[in-house]
Amino acid sequence: MFKKSQIIKTTLSKEEMIAILQAKVENFLRDNSKFDFEGNVNLSGEINIKPTFDYGPREQFRPEISGKIHGNQMDLEFQLSAMIKKVLWIIILIEPLFIGFVYFKTQDKQVLLFFPFLIVFMVIFKFTFDSKVKKAITLLESYFK
């Protein structure tokens, strides 16, 4: 659900693509940074970066981007960080247990109305993730035009 693959093709060579990305990516995000990504792009074309263009306390839901440059294309995979995945699994597992516990203690059917909140929660996060992936793809594609 929170994983996406993308191929970016260009007329540039592998070395030119690596040079462009290395100029646009810093190792660690620093205050007042002008870079759009943090992470690593090595000379063999392996990419491990995270977007920083909308990074802030409320923007921790950013994708991790890994991939490889070969020939004149870049194969990318976008996914959530391991920490966010764990938090989502905990929420997914605990909410039904909580609802079941409260329902069996109170026998109040209105408690079952909490189930749609899990679905709404996941849909909102999916749209947020897709939006951040789309922004990152657009920005990366703009580097190679």
mmCIF file of N, CA and C in Angstrom:
data_model
loop_
_atom_site.group_PDB
_atom_site.id
_atom_site.type_symbol
_atom_site.label_atom_id
_atom_site.label_comp_id
_atom_site.label_asym_id
_atom_site.label_seq_id
_atom_site.Cartn_x
_atom_site.Cartn_y
_atom_site.Cartn_z
ATOM 1 N N MET A 1 0.826 -1.197 0.000
ATOM 2 C CA MET A 1 0.000 0.000 0.000
ATOM 3 C C MET A 1 0.868 1.259 0.000
ATOM 4 N N PHE A 2 1.959 1.235 0.725
ATOM 5 C CA PHE A 2 2.827 2.402 0.804
ATOM 6 C C PHE A 2 4.162 2.127 0.124
ATOM 7 N N LYS A 3 4.081 1.700 -1.117
ATOM 8 C CA LYS A 3 5.275 1.421 -1.895
ATOM 9 C C LYS A 3 4.961 1.741 -3.345
ATOM 10 N N LYS A 4 5.895 2.401 -4.020
ATOM 11 C CA LYS A 4 5.666 2.761 -5.417
ATOM 12 C C LYS A 4 6.984 2.706 -6.167
ATOM 13 N N SER A 5 6.934 2.219 -7.398
ATOM 14 C CA SER A 5 8.113 2.178 -8.262
ATOM 15 C C SER A 5 7.932 3.164 -9.405
ATOM 16 N N GLN A 6 9.041 3.722 -9.846
ATOM 17 C CA GLN A 6 9.005 4.700 -10.941
ATOM 18 C C GLN A 6 10.302 4.597 -11.731
ATOM 19 N N ILE A 7 10.218 4.733 -13.039
ATOM 20 C CA ILE A 7 11.394 4.774 -13.902
ATOM 21 C C ILE A 7 11.438 6.153 -14.539
ATOM 22 N N ILE A 8 12.581 6.812 -14.408
ATOM 23 C CA ILE A 8 12.787 8.109 -15.042
ATOM 24 C C ILE A 8 13.809 7.913 -16.159
ATOM 25 N N LYS A 9 13.393 8.207 -17.377
ATOM 26 C CA LYS A 9 14.281 8.062 -18.532
ATOM 27 C C LYS A 9 14.723 9.446 -18.993
ATOM 28 N N THR A 10 15.947 9.517 -19.485
ATOM 29 C CA THR A 10 16.509 10.776 -19.941
ATOM 30 C C THR A 10 17.498 10.512 -21.069
ATOM 31 N N THR A 11 17.923 11.575 -21.709
ATOM 32 C CA THR A 11 18.935 11.443 -22.767
ATOM 33 C C THR A 11 20.342 11.607 -22.203
ATOM 34 N N LEU A 12 20.449 11.914 -20.923
ATOM 35 C CA LEU A 12 21.755 12.121 -20.295
ATOM 36 C C LEU A 12 22.437 10.784 -20.031
ATOM 37 N N SER A 13 23.750 10.814 -19.906
ATOM 38 C CA SER A 13 24.503 9.607 -19.573
ATOM 39 C C SER A 13 24.411 9.334 -18.073
ATOM 40 N N LYS A 14 24.813 8.153 -17.683
ATOM 41 C CA LYS A 14 24.814 7.765 -16.274
ATOM 42 C C LYS A 14 25.665 8.718 -15.454
ATOM 43 N N GLU A 15 26.839 9.056 -15.935
ATOM 44 C CA GLU A 15 27.751 9.945 -15.209
ATOM 45 C C GLU A 15 27.152 11.340 -15.042
ATOM 46 N N GLU A 16 26.467 11.847 -16.076
ATOM 47 C CA GLU A 16 25.837 13.164 -15.980
ATOM 48 C C GLU A 16 24.691 13.139 -14.970
ATOM 49 N N MET A 17 23.916 12.061 -14.979
ATOM 50 C CA MET A 17 22.810 11.948 -14.025
ATOM 51 C C MET A 17 23.337 11.893 -12.586
ATOM 52 N N ILE A 18 24.393 11.131 -12.375
ATOM 53 C CA ILE A 18 24.980 11.038 -11.034
ATOM 54 C C ILE A 18 25.496 12.395 -10.590
ATOM 55 N N ALA A 19 26.180 13.110 -11.476
ATOM 56 C CA ALA A 19 26.723 14.429 -11.138
ATOM 57 C C ALA A 19 25.603 15.410 -10.779
ATOM 58 N N ILE A 20 24.521 15.394 -11.533
ATOM 59 C CA ILE A 20 23.390 16.285 -11.251
ATOM 60 C C ILE A 20 22.786 15.960 -9.892
ATOM 61 N N LEU A 21 22.549 14.677 -9.629
ATOM 62 C CA LEU A 21 21.956 14.295 -8.342
ATOM 63 C C LEU A 21 22.873 14.601 -7.173
ATOM 64 N N GLN A 22 24.164 14.349 -7.327
ATOM 65 C CA GLN A 22 25.088 14.646 -6.235
ATOM 66 C C GLN A 22 25.111 16.132 -5.912
ATOM 67 N N ALA A 23 24.885 16.974 -6.915
ATOM 68 C CA ALA A 23 24.840 18.416 -6.683
ATOM 69 C C ALA A 23 23.540 18.848 -5.997
ATOM 70 N N LYS A 24 22.501 18.025 -6.089
ATOM 71 C CA LYS A 24 21.187 18.373 -5.529
ATOM 72 C C LYS A 24 20.891 17.687 -4.196
ATOM 73 N N VAL A 25 21.782 16.773 -3.770
ATOM 74 C CA VAL A 25 21.551 15.993 -2.551
ATOM 75 C C VAL A 25 22.673 16.264 -1.557
ATOM 76 N N GLU A 26 22.297 16.568 -0.311
ATOM 77 C CA GLU A 26 23.310 16.717 0.737
ATOM 78 C C GLU A 26 23.244 15.510 1.666
ATOM 79 N N ASN A 27 24.343 15.243 2.343
ATOM 80 C CA ASN A 27 24.407 14.057 3.197
ATOM 81 C C ASN A 27 23.407 14.099 4.340
ATOM 82 N N PHE A 28 23.328 15.221 5.051
ATOM 83 C CA PHE A 28 22.409 15.382 6.166
ATOM 84 C C PHE A 28 21.748 16.739 6.064
ATOM 85 N N LEU A 29 20.471 16.802 6.404
ATOM 86 C CA LEU A 29 19.744 18.059 6.355
ATOM 87 C C LEU A 29 20.305 19.027 7.395
ATOM 88 N N ARG A 30 20.632 20.204 6.952
ATOM 89 C CA ARG A 30 21.141 21.252 7.841
ATOM 90 C C ARG A 30 20.138 22.399 7.871
ATOM 91 N N ASP A 31 20.174 23.197 8.921
ATOM 92 C CA ASP A 31 19.292 24.354 9.006
ATOM 93 C C ASP A 31 19.564 25.296 7.841
ATOM 94 N N ASN A 32 18.507 25.898 7.319
ATOM 95 C CA ASN A 32 18.584 26.849 6.205
ATOM 96 C C ASN A 32 19.212 26.232 4.959
ATOM 97 N N SER A 33 19.014 24.954 4.766
ATOM 98 C CA SER A 33 19.582 24.257 3.615
ATOM 99 C C SER A 33 18.788 24.585 2.358
ATOM 100 N N LYS A 34 19.468 24.670 1.239
ATOM 101 C CA LYS A 34 18.825 24.926 -0.056
ATOM 102 C C LYS A 34 18.646 23.636 -0.855
ATOM 103 N N PHE A 35 19.058 22.496 -0.310
ATOM 104 C CA PHE A 35 18.956 21.219 -1.005
ATOM 105 C C PHE A 35 17.538 20.660 -0.889
ATOM 106 N N ASP A 36 17.098 19.959 -1.926
ATOM 107 C CA ASP A 36 15.756 19.374 -1.923
ATOM 108 C C ASP A 36 15.731 17.945 -1.388
ATOM 109 N N PHE A 37 16.909 17.325 -1.301
ATOM 110 C CA PHE A 37 16.990 15.939 -0.842
ATOM 111 C C PHE A 37 18.192 15.773 0.076
ATOM 112 N N GLU A 38 18.081 14.811 0.992
ATOM 113 C CA GLU A 38 19.221 14.405 1.810
ATOM 114 C C GLU A 38 19.439 12.923 1.597
ATOM 115 N N GLY A 39 20.684 12.491 1.734
ATOM 116 C CA GLY A 39 20.985 11.082 1.575
ATOM 117 C C GLY A 39 22.288 10.871 0.841
ATOM 118 N N ASN A 40 22.307 9.848 -0.014
ATOM 119 C CA ASN A 40 23.541 9.464 -0.675
ATOM 120 C C ASN A 40 23.273 9.032 -2.112
ATOM 121 N N VAL A 41 24.093 9.538 -3.027
ATOM 122 C CA VAL A 41 24.119 9.083 -4.416
ATOM 123 C C VAL A 41 25.580 8.749 -4.684
ATOM 124 N N ASN A 42 25.899 7.459 -4.823
ATOM 125 C CA ASN A 42 27.305 7.102 -5.001
ATOM 126 C C ASN A 42 27.678 7.001 -6.484
ATOM 127 N N LEU A 43 28.948 6.846 -6.739
ATOM 128 C CA LEU A 43 29.457 6.860 -8.113
ATOM 129 C C LEU A 43 29.027 5.642 -8.932
ATOM 130 N N SER A 44 28.610 4.568 -8.281
ATOM 131 C CA SER A 44 28.133 3.399 -9.036
ATOM 132 C C SER A 44 26.670 3.555 -9.440
ATOM 133 N N GLY A 45 26.032 4.641 -8.985
ATOM 134 C CA GLY A 45 24.652 4.929 -9.381
ATOM 135 C C GLY A 45 23.597 4.486 -8.395
ATOM 136 N N GLU A 46 23.991 4.041 -7.214
ATOM 137 C CA GLU A 46 23.011 3.650 -6.201
ATOM 138 C C GLU A 46 22.504 4.892 -5.480
ATOM 139 N N ILE A 47 21.193 4.935 -5.261
ATOM 140 C CA ILE A 47 20.536 6.108 -4.683
ATOM 141 C C ILE A 47 19.818 5.709 -3.410
ATOM 142 N N ASN A 48 20.025 6.468 -2.342
ATOM 143 C CA ASN A 48 19.286 6.346 -1.081
ATOM 144 C C ASN A 48 19.075 7.757 -0.562
ATOM 145 N N ILE A 49 17.902 8.324 -0.846
ATOM 146 C CA ILE A 49 17.642 9.712 -0.486
ATOM 147 C C ILE A 49 16.252 9.860 0.129
ATOM 148 N N LYS A 50 16.046 11.023 0.771
ATOM 149 C CA LYS A 50 14.748 11.404 1.321
ATOM 150 C C LYS A 50 14.487 12.859 0.933
ATOM 151 N N PRO A 51 13.250 13.189 0.597
ATOM 152 C CA PRO A 51 12.943 14.581 0.267
ATOM 153 C C PRO A 51 13.037 15.486 1.498
ATOM 154 N N THR A 52 13.496 16.708 1.279
ATOM 155 C CA THR A 52 13.535 17.700 2.358
ATOM 156 C C THR A 52 12.782 18.969 1.973
ATOM 157 N N PHE A 53 12.192 19.007 0.777
ATOM 158 C CA PHE A 53 11.552 20.231 0.298
ATOM 159 C C PHE A 53 10.303 20.593 1.082
ATOM 160 N N ASP A 54 9.693 19.660 1.792
ATOM 161 C CA ASP A 54 8.558 19.983 2.658
ATOM 162 C C ASP A 54 8.748 19.367 4.042
ATOM 163 N N TYR A 55 9.973 19.341 4.488
ATOM 164 C CA TYR A 55 10.319 18.700 5.751
ATOM 165 C C TYR A 55 10.025 19.634 6.915
ATOM 166 N N GLY A 56 9.398 19.122 7.919
ATOM 167 C CA GLY A 56 9.102 19.884 9.123
ATOM 168 C C GLY A 56 8.530 18.933 10.161
ATOM 169 N N PRO A 57 8.200 19.435 11.343
ATOM 170 C CA PRO A 57 7.699 18.564 12.404
ATOM 171 C C PRO A 57 6.462 17.771 11.994
ATOM 172 N N ARG A 58 5.629 18.344 11.133
ATOM 173 C CA ARG A 58 4.419 17.645 10.700
ATOM 174 C C ARG A 58 4.632 16.876 9.405
ATOM 175 N N GLU A 59 5.820 16.898 8.873
ATOM 176 C CA GLU A 59 6.085 16.286 7.582
ATOM 177 C C GLU A 59 6.973 15.044 7.700
ATOM 178 N N GLN A 60 6.775 14.252 8.720
ATOM 179 C CA GLN A 60 7.590 13.059 8.913
ATOM 180 C C GLN A 60 7.136 11.900 8.040
ATOM 181 N N PHE A 61 6.076 12.092 7.303
ATOM 182 C CA PHE A 61 5.504 11.041 6.485
ATOM 183 C C PHE A 61 6.093 11.077 5.077
ATOM 184 N N ARG A 62 7.372 11.376 4.991
ATOM 185 C CA ARG A 62 8.037 11.490 3.698
ATOM 186 C C ARG A 62 8.557 10.130 3.238
ATOM 187 N N PRO A 63 8.584 9.902 1.939
ATOM 188 C CA PRO A 63 9.050 8.602 1.450
ATOM 189 C C PRO A 63 10.566 8.484 1.469
ATOM 190 N N GLU A 64 11.033 7.261 1.639
ATOM 191 C CA GLU A 64 12.445 6.968 1.434
ATOM 192 C C GLU A 64 12.583 6.520 -0.013
ATOM 193 N N ILE A 65 13.562 7.070 -0.708
ATOM 194 C CA ILE A 65 13.732 6.782 -2.126
ATOM 195 C C ILE A 65 15.028 6.002 -2.302
ATOM 196 N N SER A 66 14.907 4.817 -2.854
ATOM 197 C CA SER A 66 16.094 4.027 -3.165
ATOM 198 C C SER A 66 16.022 3.655 -4.635
ATOM 199 N N GLY A 67 17.179 3.415 -5.206
ATOM 200 C CA GLY A 67 17.163 3.069 -6.616
ATOM 201 C C GLY A 67 18.546 2.923 -7.198
ATOM 202 N N LYS A 68 18.579 2.839 -8.505
ATOM 203 C CA LYS A 68 19.827 2.616 -9.223
ATOM 204 C C LYS A 68 19.750 3.327 -10.566
ATOM 205 N N ILE A 69 20.864 3.957 -10.930
ATOM 206 C CA ILE A 69 20.988 4.573 -12.239
ATOM 207 C C ILE A 69 21.764 3.606 -13.121
ATOM 208 N N HIS A 70 21.211 3.300 -14.256
ATOM 209 C CA HIS A 70 21.933 2.471 -15.221
ATOM 210 C C HIS A 70 21.541 2.924 -16.623
ATOM 211 N N GLY A 71 22.569 3.068 -17.456
ATOM 212 C CA GLY A 71 22.323 3.581 -18.801
ATOM 213 C C GLY A 71 21.794 4.992 -18.729
ATOM 214 N N ASN A 72 20.686 5.223 -19.404
ATOM 215 C CA ASN A 72 20.086 6.552 -19.380
ATOM 216 C C ASN A 72 18.759 6.551 -18.621
ATOM 217 N N GLN A 73 18.627 5.659 -17.657
ATOM 218 C CA GLN A 73 17.409 5.648 -16.853
ATOM 219 C C GLN A 73 17.717 5.432 -15.378
ATOM 220 N N MET A 74 16.755 5.838 -14.570
ATOM 221 C CA MET A 74 16.876 5.718 -13.131
ATOM 222 C C MET A 74 15.662 4.938 -12.628
ATOM 223 N N ASP A 75 15.900 3.787 -12.010
ATOM 224 C CA ASP A 75 14.839 2.970 -11.419
ATOM 225 C C ASP A 75 14.722 3.346 -9.954
ATOM 226 N N LEU A 76 13.552 3.817 -9.561
ATOM 227 C CA LEU A 76 13.346 4.299 -8.189
ATOM 228 C C LEU A 76 12.253 3.505 -7.495
ATOM 229 N N GLU A 77 12.409 3.373 -6.182
ATOM 230 C CA GLU A 77 11.383 2.767 -5.353
ATOM 231 C C GLU A 77 11.133 3.684 -4.159
ATOM 232 N N PHE A 78 9.893 4.042 -3.968
ATOM 233 C CA PHE A 78 9.479 4.922 -2.880
ATOM 234 C C PHE A 78 8.754 4.079 -1.842
ATOM 235 N N GLN A 79 9.147 4.238 -0.577
ATOM 236 C CA GLN A 79 8.456 3.531 0.498
ATOM 237 C C GLN A 79 8.558 4.302 1.803
ATOM 238 N N LEU A 80 7.720 3.929 2.753
ATOM 239 C CA LEU A 80 7.750 4.569 4.064
ATOM 240 C C LEU A 80 8.971 4.123 4.843
ATOM 241 N N SER A 81 9.363 4.954 5.786
ATOM 242 C CA SER A 81 10.470 4.572 6.660
ATOM 243 C C SER A 81 10.031 3.414 7.553
ATOM 244 N N ALA A 82 10.983 2.662 8.023
ATOM 245 C CA ALA A 82 10.697 1.497 8.868
ATOM 246 C C ALA A 82 9.958 1.907 10.147
ATOM 247 N N MET A 83 10.305 3.054 10.718
ATOM 248 C CA MET A 83 9.654 3.505 11.943
ATOM 249 C C MET A 83 8.164 3.790 11.707
ATOM 250 N N ILE A 84 7.849 4.483 10.617
ATOM 251 C CA ILE A 84 6.450 4.800 10.321
ATOM 252 C C ILE A 84 5.667 3.523 10.025
ATOM 253 N N LYS A 85 6.289 2.570 9.341
ATOM 254 C CA LYS A 85 5.617 1.288 9.082
ATOM 255 C C LYS A 85 5.252 0.597 10.390
ATOM 256 N N LYS A 86 6.164 0.609 11.347
ATOM 257 C CA LYS A 86 5.900 -0.024 12.647
ATOM 258 C C LYS A 86 4.753 0.669 13.368
ATOM 259 N N VAL A 87 4.750 1.996 13.345
ATOM 260 C CA VAL A 87 3.684 2.758 13.995
ATOM 261 C C VAL A 87 2.337 2.435 13.357
ATOM 262 N N LEU A 88 2.278 2.385 12.030
ATOM 263 C CA LEU A 88 1.028 2.058 11.352
ATOM 264 C C LEU A 88 0.547 0.653 11.707
ATOM 265 N N TRP A 89 1.458 -0.318 11.758
ATOM 266 C CA TRP A 89 1.064 -1.678 12.132
ATOM 267 C C TRP A 89 0.528 -1.725 13.560
ATOM 268 N N ILE A 90 1.141 -0.977 14.451
ATOM 269 C CA ILE A 90 0.663 -0.941 15.837
ATOM 270 C C ILE A 90 -0.749 -0.367 15.886
ATOM 271 N N ILE A 91 -0.978 0.709 15.139
ATOM 272 C CA ILE A 91 -2.311 1.316 15.106
ATOM 273 C C ILE A 91 -3.325 0.335 14.525
ATOM 274 N N ILE A 92 -2.951 -0.316 13.431
ATOM 275 C CA ILE A 92 -3.863 -1.268 12.781
ATOM 276 C C ILE A 92 -4.199 -2.432 13.703
ATOM 277 N N LEU A 93 -3.236 -2.895 14.484
ATOM 278 C CA LEU A 93 -3.473 -4.029 15.369
ATOM 279 C C LEU A 93 -4.182 -3.643 16.667
ATOM 280 N N ILE A 94 -3.871 -2.479 17.197
ATOM 281 C CA ILE A 94 -4.419 -2.101 18.496
ATOM 282 C C ILE A 94 -5.858 -1.595 18.408
ATOM 283 N N GLU A 95 -6.206 -0.881 17.347
ATOM 284 C CA GLU A 95 -7.564 -0.327 17.277
ATOM 285 C C GLU A 95 -8.648 -1.401 17.341
ATOM 286 N N PRO A 96 -8.567 -2.476 16.534
ATOM 287 C CA PRO A 96 -9.613 -3.507 16.659
ATOM 288 C C PRO A 96 -9.645 -4.152 18.051
ATOM 289 N N LEU A 97 -8.481 -4.347 18.657
ATOM 290 C CA LEU A 97 -8.457 -4.901 20.015
ATOM 291 C C LEU A 97 -9.131 -3.960 21.004
ATOM 292 N N PHE A 98 -8.838 -2.676 20.872
ATOM 293 C CA PHE A 98 -9.455 -1.673 21.753
ATOM 294 C C PHE A 98 -10.967 -1.643 21.560
ATOM 295 N N ILE A 99 -11.401 -1.618 20.315
ATOM 296 C CA ILE A 99 -12.842 -1.569 20.027
ATOM 297 C C ILE A 99 -13.530 -2.830 20.550
ATOM 298 N N GLY A 100 -12.907 -3.990 20.311
ATOM 299 C CA GLY A 100 -13.487 -5.241 20.810
ATOM 300 C C GLY A 100 -13.593 -5.256 22.324
ATOM 301 N N PHE A 101 -12.543 -4.798 22.999
ATOM 302 C CA PHE A 101 -12.544 -4.750 24.460
ATOM 303 C C PHE A 101 -13.657 -3.841 24.974
ATOM 304 N N VAL A 102 -13.750 -2.640 24.433
ATOM 305 C CA VAL A 102 -14.774 -1.688 24.883
ATOM 306 C C VAL A 102 -16.175 -2.221 24.565
ATOM 307 N N TYR A 103 -16.338 -2.815 23.391
ATOM 308 C CA TYR A 103 -17.661 -3.335 23.011
ATOM 309 C C TYR A 103 -18.120 -4.439 23.969
ATOM 310 N N PHE A 104 -17.222 -5.384 24.268
ATOM 311 C CA PHE A 104 -17.619 -6.494 25.142
ATOM 312 C C PHE A 104 -17.817 -6.046 26.587
ATOM 313 N N LYS A 105 -17.188 -4.950 26.989
ATOM 314 C CA LYS A 105 -17.389 -4.436 28.353
ATOM 315 C C LYS A 105 -18.690 -3.639 28.458
ATOM 316 N N THR A 106 -19.034 -2.894 27.405
ATOM 317 C CA THR A 106 -20.196 -2.000 27.486
ATOM 318 C C THR A 106 -21.404 -2.524 26.725
ATOM 319 N N GLN A 107 -21.212 -3.424 25.767
ATOM 320 C CA GLN A 107 -22.271 -3.932 24.892
ATOM 321 C C GLN A 107 -22.981 -2.797 24.152
ATOM 322 N N ASP A 108 -22.270 -1.715 23.907
ATOM 323 C CA ASP A 108 -22.820 -0.558 23.193
ATOM 324 C C ASP A 108 -22.379 -0.637 21.734
ATOM 325 N N LYS A 109 -23.338 -0.758 20.843
ATOM 326 C CA LYS A 109 -23.011 -0.935 19.424
ATOM 327 C C LYS A 109 -22.426 0.324 18.795
ATOM 328 N N GLN A 110 -22.611 1.462 19.418
ATOM 329 C CA GLN A 110 -22.044 2.696 18.872
ATOM 330 C C GLN A 110 -20.515 2.660 18.882
ATOM 331 N N VAL A 111 -19.938 1.883 19.736
ATOM 332 C CA VAL A 111 -18.482 1.745 19.792
ATOM 333 C C VAL A 111 -17.957 1.211 18.465
ATOM 334 N N LEU A 112 -18.746 0.395 17.793
ATOM 335 C CA LEU A 112 -18.324 -0.184 16.512
ATOM 336 C C LEU A 112 -18.150 0.874 15.428
ATOM 337 N N LEU A 113 -18.655 2.074 15.665
ATOM 338 C CA LEU A 113 -18.486 3.163 14.701
ATOM 339 C C LEU A 113 -17.035 3.642 14.617
ATOM 340 N N PHE A 114 -16.187 3.186 15.535
ATOM 341 C CA PHE A 114 -14.769 3.550 15.474
ATOM 342 C C PHE A 114 -14.042 2.851 14.326
ATOM 343 N N PHE A 115 -14.572 1.727 13.839
ATOM 344 C CA PHE A 115 -13.913 1.013 12.739
ATOM 345 C C PHE A 115 -13.718 1.867 11.494
ATOM 346 N N PRO A 116 -14.708 2.653 11.083
ATOM 347 C CA PRO A 116 -14.471 3.493 9.899
ATOM 348 C C PRO A 116 -13.327 4.497 10.079
ATOM 349 N N PHE A 117 -13.037 4.871 11.306
ATOM 350 C CA PHE A 117 -11.933 5.805 11.523
ATOM 351 C C PHE A 117 -10.602 5.212 11.083
ATOM 352 N N LEU A 118 -10.422 3.915 11.278
ATOM 353 C CA LEU A 118 -9.201 3.257 10.825
ATOM 354 C C LEU A 118 -9.092 3.338 9.303
ATOM 355 N N ILE A 119 -10.199 3.094 8.631
ATOM 356 C CA ILE A 119 -10.201 3.165 7.169
ATOM 357 C C ILE A 119 -9.924 4.586 6.702
ATOM 358 N N VAL A 120 -10.582 5.559 7.297
ATOM 359 C CA VAL A 120 -10.368 6.963 6.932
ATOM 360 C C VAL A 120 -8.921 7.370 7.214
ATOM 361 N N PHE A 121 -8.399 6.949 8.343
ATOM 362 C CA PHE A 121 -7.011 7.222 8.721
ATOM 363 C C PHE A 121 -6.053 6.694 7.662
ATOM 364 N N MET A 122 -6.244 5.451 7.234
ATOM 365 C CA MET A 122 -5.363 4.846 6.233
ATOM 366 C C MET A 122 -5.504 5.526 4.873
ATOM 367 N N VAL A 123 -6.707 5.904 4.498
ATOM 368 C CA VAL A 123 -6.924 6.582 3.210
ATOM 369 C C VAL A 123 -6.239 7.948 3.211
ATOM 370 N N ILE A 124 -6.348 8.677 4.300
ATOM 371 C CA ILE A 124 -5.687 9.991 4.394
ATOM 372 C C ILE A 124 -4.176 9.827 4.292
ATOM 373 N N PHE A 125 -3.613 8.855 4.985
ATOM 374 C CA PHE A 125 -2.167 8.631 4.909
ATOM 375 C C PHE A 125 -1.736 8.172 3.521
ATOM 376 N N LYS A 126 -2.570 7.378 2.859
ATOM 377 C CA LYS A 126 -2.247 6.933 1.504
ATOM 378 C C LYS A 126 -2.203 8.132 0.554
ATOM 379 N N PHE A 127 -3.178 9.034 0.649
ATOM 380 C CA PHE A 127 -3.179 10.230 -0.199
ATOM 381 C C PHE A 127 -1.987 11.132 0.114
ATOM 382 N N THR A 128 -1.641 11.249 1.390
ATOM 383 C CA THR A 128 -0.483 12.050 1.783
ATOM 384 C C THR A 128 0.797 11.460 1.206
ATOM 385 N N PHE A 129 0.960 10.155 1.336
ATOM 386 C CA PHE A 129 2.136 9.474 0.793
ATOM 387 C C PHE A 129 2.208 9.646 -0.725
ATOM 388 N N ASP A 130 1.093 9.413 -1.413
ATOM 389 C CA ASP A 130 1.078 9.551 -2.871
ATOM 390 C C ASP A 130 1.402 10.976 -3.306
ATOM 391 N N SER A 131 0.928 11.950 -2.562
ATOM 392 C CA SER A 131 1.217 13.354 -2.874
ATOM 393 C C SER A 131 2.713 13.645 -2.746
ATOM 394 N N LYS A 132 3.315 13.150 -1.689
ATOM 395 C CA LYS A 132 4.753 13.382 -1.486
ATOM 396 C C LYS A 132 5.582 12.648 -2.537
ATOM 397 N N VAL A 133 5.161 11.461 -2.939
ATOM 398 C CA VAL A 133 5.864 10.722 -3.995
ATOM 399 C C VAL A 133 5.757 11.489 -5.305
ATOM 400 N N LYS A 134 4.579 11.987 -5.603
ATOM 401 C CA LYS A 134 4.376 12.735 -6.858
ATOM 402 C C LYS A 134 5.250 13.992 -6.892
ATOM 403 N N LYS A 135 5.330 14.706 -5.775
ATOM 404 C CA LYS A 135 6.189 15.895 -5.706
ATOM 405 C C LYS A 135 7.650 15.530 -5.936
ATOM 406 N N ALA A 136 8.094 14.439 -5.321
ATOM 407 C CA ALA A 136 9.489 14.010 -5.471
ATOM 408 C C ALA A 136 9.782 13.595 -6.911
ATOM 409 N N ILE A 137 8.868 12.867 -7.543
ATOM 410 C CA ILE A 137 9.064 12.451 -8.933
ATOM 411 C C ILE A 137 9.137 13.662 -9.847
ATOM 412 N N THR A 138 8.238 14.606 -9.661
ATOM 413 C CA THR A 138 8.234 15.817 -10.482
ATOM 414 C C THR A 138 9.540 16.578 -10.338
ATOM 415 N N LEU A 139 10.019 16.704 -9.119
ATOM 416 C CA LEU A 139 11.264 17.416 -8.876
ATOM 417 C C LEU A 139 12.458 16.678 -9.484
ATOM 418 N N LEU A 140 12.516 15.371 -9.301
ATOM 419 C CA LEU A 140 13.619 14.597 -9.869
ATOM 420 C C LEU A 140 13.596 14.648 -11.395
ATOM 421 N N GLU A 141 12.425 14.551 -11.999
ATOM 422 C CA GLU A 141 12.319 14.631 -13.463
ATOM 423 C C GLU A 141 12.772 15.994 -13.977
ATOM 424 N N SER A 142 12.508 17.034 -13.199
ATOM 425 C CA SER A 142 12.901 18.379 -13.638
ATOM 426 C C SER A 142 14.415 18.552 -13.707
ATOM 427 N N TYR A 143 15.152 17.779 -12.929
ATOM 428 C CA TYR A 143 16.615 17.871 -12.939
ATOM 429 C C TYR A 143 17.214 17.384 -14.258
ATOM 430 N N PHE A 144 16.511 16.501 -14.944
ATOM 431 C CA PHE A 144 17.084 15.845 -16.123
ATOM 432 C C PHE A 144 16.488 16.308 -17.436
ATOM 433 N N LYS A 145 15.817 17.440 -17.444
ATOM 434 C CA LYS A 145 15.255 17.975 -18.703
ATOM 435 C C LYS A 145 16.197 18.959 -19.337
#
